[in-house]
Structures are given as C-alpha cells and as structure tokens.
Short mmCIF file of C-alpha atoms and ligand atoms in Angstrom, two decimals:
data_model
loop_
_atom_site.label_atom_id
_atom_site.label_comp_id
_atom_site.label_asym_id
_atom_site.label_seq_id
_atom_site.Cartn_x
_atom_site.Cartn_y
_atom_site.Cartn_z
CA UNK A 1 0.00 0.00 0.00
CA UNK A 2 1.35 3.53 -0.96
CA UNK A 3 0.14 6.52 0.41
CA UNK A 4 0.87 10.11 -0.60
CA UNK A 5 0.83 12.93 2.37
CA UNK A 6 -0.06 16.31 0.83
CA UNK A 7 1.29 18.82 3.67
CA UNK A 8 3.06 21.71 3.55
CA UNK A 9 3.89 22.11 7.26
CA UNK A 10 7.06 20.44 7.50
CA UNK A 11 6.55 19.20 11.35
CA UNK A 12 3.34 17.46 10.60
CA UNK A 13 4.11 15.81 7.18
CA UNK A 14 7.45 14.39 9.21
CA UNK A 15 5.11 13.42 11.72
CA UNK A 16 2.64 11.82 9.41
CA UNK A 17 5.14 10.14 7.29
CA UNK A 18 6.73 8.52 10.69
CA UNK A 19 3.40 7.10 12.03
CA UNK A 20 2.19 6.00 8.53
CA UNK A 21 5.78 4.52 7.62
CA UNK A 22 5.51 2.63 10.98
CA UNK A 23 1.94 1.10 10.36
CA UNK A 24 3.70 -0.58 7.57
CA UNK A 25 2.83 1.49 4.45
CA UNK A 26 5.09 3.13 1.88
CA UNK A 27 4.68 6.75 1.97
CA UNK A 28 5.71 9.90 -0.14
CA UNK A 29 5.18 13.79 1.08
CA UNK A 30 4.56 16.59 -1.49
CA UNK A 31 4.71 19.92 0.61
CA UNK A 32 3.00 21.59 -2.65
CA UNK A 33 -0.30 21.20 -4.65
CA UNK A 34 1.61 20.92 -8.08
CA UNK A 35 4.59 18.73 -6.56
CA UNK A 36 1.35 16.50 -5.26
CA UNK A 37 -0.27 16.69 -8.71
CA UNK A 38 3.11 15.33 -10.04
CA UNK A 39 3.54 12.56 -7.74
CA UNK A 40 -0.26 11.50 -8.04
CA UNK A 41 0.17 11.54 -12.30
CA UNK A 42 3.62 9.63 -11.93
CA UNK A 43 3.04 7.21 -9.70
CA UNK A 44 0.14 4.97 -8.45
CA UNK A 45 -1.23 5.72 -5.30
CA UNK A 46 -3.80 3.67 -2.60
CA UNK A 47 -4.98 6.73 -1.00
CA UNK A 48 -3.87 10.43 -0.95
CA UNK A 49 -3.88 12.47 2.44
CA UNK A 50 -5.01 15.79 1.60
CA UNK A 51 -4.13 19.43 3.39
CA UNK A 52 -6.16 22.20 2.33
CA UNK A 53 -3.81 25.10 2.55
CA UNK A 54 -1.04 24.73 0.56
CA UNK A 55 1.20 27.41 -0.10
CA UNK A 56 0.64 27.17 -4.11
CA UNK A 57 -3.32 26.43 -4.34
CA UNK A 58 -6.09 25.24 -2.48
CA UNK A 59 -6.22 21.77 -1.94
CA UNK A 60 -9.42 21.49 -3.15
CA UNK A 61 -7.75 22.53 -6.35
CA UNK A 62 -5.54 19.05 -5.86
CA UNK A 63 -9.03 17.07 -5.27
CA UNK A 64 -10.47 18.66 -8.42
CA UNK A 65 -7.76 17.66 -10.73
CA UNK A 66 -7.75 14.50 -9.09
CA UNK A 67 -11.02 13.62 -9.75
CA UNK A 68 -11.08 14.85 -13.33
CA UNK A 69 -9.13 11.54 -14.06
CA UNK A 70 -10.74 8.43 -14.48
CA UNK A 71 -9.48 6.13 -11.98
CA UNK A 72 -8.33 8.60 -8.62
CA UNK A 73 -7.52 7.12 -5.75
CA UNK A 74 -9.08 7.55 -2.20
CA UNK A 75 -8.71 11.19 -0.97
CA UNK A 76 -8.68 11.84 2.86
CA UNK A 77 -8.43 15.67 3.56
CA UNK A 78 -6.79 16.90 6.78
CA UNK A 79 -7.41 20.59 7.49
CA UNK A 80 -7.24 22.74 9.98
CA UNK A 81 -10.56 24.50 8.41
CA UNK A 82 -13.29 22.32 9.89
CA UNK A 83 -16.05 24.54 9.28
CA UNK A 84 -19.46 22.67 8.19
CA UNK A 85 -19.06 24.54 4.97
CA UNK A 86 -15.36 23.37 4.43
CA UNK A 87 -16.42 20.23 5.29
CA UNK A 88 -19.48 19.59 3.29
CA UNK A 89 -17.37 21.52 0.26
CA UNK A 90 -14.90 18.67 0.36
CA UNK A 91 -17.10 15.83 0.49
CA UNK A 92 -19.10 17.59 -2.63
CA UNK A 93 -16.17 17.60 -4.54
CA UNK A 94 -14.76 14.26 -3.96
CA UNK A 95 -13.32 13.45 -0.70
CA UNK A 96 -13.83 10.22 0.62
CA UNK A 97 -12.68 11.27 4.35
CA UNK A 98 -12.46 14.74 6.15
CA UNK A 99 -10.67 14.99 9.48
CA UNK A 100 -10.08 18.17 11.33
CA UNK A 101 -6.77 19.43 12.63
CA UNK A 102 -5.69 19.00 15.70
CA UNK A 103 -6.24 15.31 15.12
CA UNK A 104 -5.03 12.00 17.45
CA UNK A 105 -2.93 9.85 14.92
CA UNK A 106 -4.89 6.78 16.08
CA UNK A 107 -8.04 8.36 14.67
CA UNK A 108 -5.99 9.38 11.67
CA UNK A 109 -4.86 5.29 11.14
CA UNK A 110 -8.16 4.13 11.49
CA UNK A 111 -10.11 6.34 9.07
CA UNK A 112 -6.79 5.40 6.68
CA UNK A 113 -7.55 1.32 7.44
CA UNK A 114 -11.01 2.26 6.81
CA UNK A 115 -10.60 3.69 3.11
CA UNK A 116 -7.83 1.50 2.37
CA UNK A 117 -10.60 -1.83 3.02
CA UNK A 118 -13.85 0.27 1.49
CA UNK A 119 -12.62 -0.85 -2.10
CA UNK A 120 -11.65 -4.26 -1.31
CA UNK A 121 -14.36 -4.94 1.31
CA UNK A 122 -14.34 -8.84 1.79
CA UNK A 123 -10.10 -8.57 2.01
CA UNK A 124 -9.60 -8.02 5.59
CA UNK A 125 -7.87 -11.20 6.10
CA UNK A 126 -6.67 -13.21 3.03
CA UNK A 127 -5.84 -16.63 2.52
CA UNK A 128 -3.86 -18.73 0.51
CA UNK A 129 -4.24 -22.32 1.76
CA UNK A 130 -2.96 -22.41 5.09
CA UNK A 131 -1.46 -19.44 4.98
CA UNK A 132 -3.86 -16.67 6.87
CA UNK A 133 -2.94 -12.93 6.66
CA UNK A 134 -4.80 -10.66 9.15
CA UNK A 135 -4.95 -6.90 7.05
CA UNK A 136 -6.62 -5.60 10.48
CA UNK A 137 -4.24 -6.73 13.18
CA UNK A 138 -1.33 -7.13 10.94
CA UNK A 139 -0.70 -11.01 11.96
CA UNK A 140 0.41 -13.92 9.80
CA UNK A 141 -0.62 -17.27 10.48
CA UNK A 142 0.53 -20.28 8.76
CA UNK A 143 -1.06 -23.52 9.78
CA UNK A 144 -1.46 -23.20 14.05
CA UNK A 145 1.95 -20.62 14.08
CA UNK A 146 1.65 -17.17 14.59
CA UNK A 147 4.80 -16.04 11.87
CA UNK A 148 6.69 -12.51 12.55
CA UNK A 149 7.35 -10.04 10.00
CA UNK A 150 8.91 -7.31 9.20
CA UNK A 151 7.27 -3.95 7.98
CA UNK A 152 8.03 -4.52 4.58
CA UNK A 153 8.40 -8.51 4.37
CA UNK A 154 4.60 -8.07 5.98
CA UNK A 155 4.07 -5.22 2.85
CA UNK A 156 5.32 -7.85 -0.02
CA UNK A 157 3.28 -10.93 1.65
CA UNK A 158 0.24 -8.63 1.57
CA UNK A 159 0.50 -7.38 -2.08
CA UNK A 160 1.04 -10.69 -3.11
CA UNK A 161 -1.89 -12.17 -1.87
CA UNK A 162 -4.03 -9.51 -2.85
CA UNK A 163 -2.99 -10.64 -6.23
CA UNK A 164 -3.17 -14.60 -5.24
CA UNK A 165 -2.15 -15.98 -8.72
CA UNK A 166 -0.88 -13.34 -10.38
CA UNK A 167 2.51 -12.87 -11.13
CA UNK A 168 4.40 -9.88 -10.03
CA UNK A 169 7.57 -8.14 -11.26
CA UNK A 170 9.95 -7.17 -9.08
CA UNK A 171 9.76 -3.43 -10.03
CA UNK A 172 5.74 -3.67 -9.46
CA UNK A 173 6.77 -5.34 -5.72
CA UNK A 174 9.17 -1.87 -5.70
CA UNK A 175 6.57 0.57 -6.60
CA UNK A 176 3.92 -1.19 -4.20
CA UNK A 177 6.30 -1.16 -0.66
CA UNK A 178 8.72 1.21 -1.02
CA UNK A 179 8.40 4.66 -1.26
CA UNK A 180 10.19 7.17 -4.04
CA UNK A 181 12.84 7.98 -1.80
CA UNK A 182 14.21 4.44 -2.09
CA UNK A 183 16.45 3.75 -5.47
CA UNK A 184 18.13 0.68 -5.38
CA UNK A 185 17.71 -1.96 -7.15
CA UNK A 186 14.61 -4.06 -7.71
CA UNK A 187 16.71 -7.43 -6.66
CA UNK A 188 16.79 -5.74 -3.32
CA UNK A 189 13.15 -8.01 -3.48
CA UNK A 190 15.08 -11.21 -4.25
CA UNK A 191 16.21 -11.00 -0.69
CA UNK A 192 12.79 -10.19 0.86
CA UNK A 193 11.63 -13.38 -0.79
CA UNK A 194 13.89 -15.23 0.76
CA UNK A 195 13.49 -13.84 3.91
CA UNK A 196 9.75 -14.74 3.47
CA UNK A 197 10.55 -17.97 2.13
CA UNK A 198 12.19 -19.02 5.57
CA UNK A 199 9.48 -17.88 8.13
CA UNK A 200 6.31 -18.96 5.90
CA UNK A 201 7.39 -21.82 3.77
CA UNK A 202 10.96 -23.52 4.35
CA UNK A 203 9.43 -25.49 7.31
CA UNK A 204 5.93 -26.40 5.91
CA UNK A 205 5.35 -29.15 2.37
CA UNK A 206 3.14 -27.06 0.59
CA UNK A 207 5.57 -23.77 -0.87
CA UNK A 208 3.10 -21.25 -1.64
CA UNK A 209 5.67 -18.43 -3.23
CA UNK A 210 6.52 -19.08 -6.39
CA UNK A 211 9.24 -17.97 -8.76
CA UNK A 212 7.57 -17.05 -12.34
CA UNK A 213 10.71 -17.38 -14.57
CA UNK A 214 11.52 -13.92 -16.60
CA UNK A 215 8.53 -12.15 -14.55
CA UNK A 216 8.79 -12.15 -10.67
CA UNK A 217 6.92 -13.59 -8.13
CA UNK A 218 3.73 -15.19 -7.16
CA UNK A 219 1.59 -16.44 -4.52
CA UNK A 220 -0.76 -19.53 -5.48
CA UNK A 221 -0.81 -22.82 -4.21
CA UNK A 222 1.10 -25.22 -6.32
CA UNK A 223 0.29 -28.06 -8.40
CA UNK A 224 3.13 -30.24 -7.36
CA UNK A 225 3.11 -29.76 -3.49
CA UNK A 226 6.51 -30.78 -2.81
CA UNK A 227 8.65 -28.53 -5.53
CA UNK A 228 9.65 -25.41 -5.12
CA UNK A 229 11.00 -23.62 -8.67
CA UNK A 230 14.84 -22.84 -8.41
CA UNK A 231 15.69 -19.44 -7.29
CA UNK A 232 16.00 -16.82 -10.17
CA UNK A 233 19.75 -16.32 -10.24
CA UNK A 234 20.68 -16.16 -13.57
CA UNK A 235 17.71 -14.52 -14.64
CA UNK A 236 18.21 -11.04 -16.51
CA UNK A 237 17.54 -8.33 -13.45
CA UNK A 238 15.14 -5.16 -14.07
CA1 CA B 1 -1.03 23.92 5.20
#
C-alpha cells in the first residue's frame, strides 16, 4: 500500500510520514499542490492524504484535478478548516474522508484502514491455503503458528496475496512497498523473498511463493506440493 501525504507544514508531514511509515505502508510527502499533482500523475497511489492550505493552491484545487481523471484514488483531507461549509465543500467535490486538525494519529490510522478496506471490502484477512494474513491486526498465520514479520516482508506478503495468482515483477513489488525515496535496485526483493521464504514456507510441504521465470513472483498454491522452482539467479535483473 502507498500513500501520498499532501502537507506543507514540514513538522506534521514528518510526523505523518513517521506514524504511517511505521503502520507498515510506503509513503511519499509533497509539501506543494503541483509537486502532489506530479507525484499523483507519476506514480500509483492507494490513497492520498489531503491538506487544504497549501502554499501554491487550495487543496481542493488538488481534489479537483484529481477527480477529473478516471481512476483517482481515495482522498482523505486533513485541514485545519473544519467549518461545516469546508467540510461539506470537500465531500461535494470528492473526498472520501475529512478529518479536522488537531487530530489523534490513532483516529488518523483508522479512518486510513477504513478507506484502504472500502474498495476491497471482503479482504480483511486473506488466505492462501494455510497461509492466513490478518490486514486488520497485521498477523500472519501459517497452519497453528503465529509467523513474525517485518514492515516490509509483511508489505510484499500482503500485495502478493491480494494478487493470489498473479505474477508480479519485481519493479511492481518496488513501486507497491517502497516509497520514491528508495532507489536501489529491484533485486533488493530477491532478498525479501527469501526472507519470506524461511518464516512462511521452508518449514511447511506445501511452498506457496513461487518464482515465475523472466517475470517475478507469485503467490498460489502449487500443483506439485513438494517442488519449489529454483531461485531466479541467472535470470536477466530489471
Ligand atoms: Ca497547510
């Protein structure tokens, strides 16, 4: 999941990109309305956290342009104008969420869960086999074991099995769970699969992430239970 923080007060995007960063989500800041506009054409984002007074345009400027595309993604507007007007003027023009500055960041998180769910509504835990993953409580189970991950080996399981079956390129598993800041390489994901690979299937039969030659990765339960496709080393990197 990738979030974008619209904000041009420097002390509460940090803040904001902290506590979202730590909930396990990749996040980039814009501190303007056109750097946001560039980010949100450039890149593609799960849900957009929106201030209103930016020092280039209104923010509801951002939400307009937004919406004039065809697929936008969730906006969430945090203002410190939380007038009924401002409010209801938002929601007219497109927000899906409108919180009010001062806000508590656990308020903030849930109304961010809450979007994040509304367009996948039966997704709050998925499953692949034994394998459960808990979106809510961010906990993995495999079988009767409780598995611990990291922040972003819990980001690549999740993506993965929100696209059970389909295979993934490295550079898609990039975009998804890191943010722009981060410009390595994509093989940096080679080693989260592994890493994943040793807590959720080296010790069970059934290997349930797969290695699609010249593509990526996958999550799907395999035909032949016992193999597990060689590792992609001398495969051409992206
Ligand atoms: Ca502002």
């Amino acid at each position: 999941m990738r979030l974008l923080v619209v904000e041009d007060e420097k002390r509460i995007a940090d803040f904001l990109c902290r506590g979202l960063q730590g909930a396990g989500y990749a996040v980039d800041a814009a501190a303007t309305g056109a750097a946001a506009l560039e980010n949100i054409h450039s890149a593609d984002y799960d849900l957009v956290i929106l201030d209103l007074m930016l020092p280039d345009m209104d923010g509801l400027k951002v939400l307009e342009k937004v919406r004039n595309r065809k697929v936008g993604p969730p906006v969430l507007i945090l203002s410190a104008r939380g007038g009924l007007d401002d409010r209801v003027k938002g929601l007219e023009q497109g927000a899906d969420d409108y919180l009010v500055k001062p806000f508590a960041f656990v308020e903030l998180l849930a109304r961010v869960r809450a979007l994040l769910r509304r367009g996948q509504p039966a997704l709050e835990k998925l499953q692949v086999a034994d394998l459960t993953l808990d979106c809510i409580r961010r906990k993995v189970i495999r079988g009767a074991e409780t598995i611990d991950l990291a922040p972003k080996e819990f980001g690549i399981l999740e993506y993965m099995m929100r696209n059970r079956g389909r295979p993934l390129s490295r550079t898609m598993i990039v975009e998804h769970v890191w943010d722009m800041d981060y410009d390595g390489l994509t093989n940096i994901v080679d080693v989260y699969i592994r890493h994943l690979r040793s807590k959720i299937d080296d010790r069970f039969p059934q290997k349930l992430i797969q290695t699609v030659r010249g593509i990526g990765y996958m999550i799907e339960v395999p035909e032949k239970p016992a193999e597990r496709p060689a590792e992609p080393v001398s495969e051409r990197q992206v």
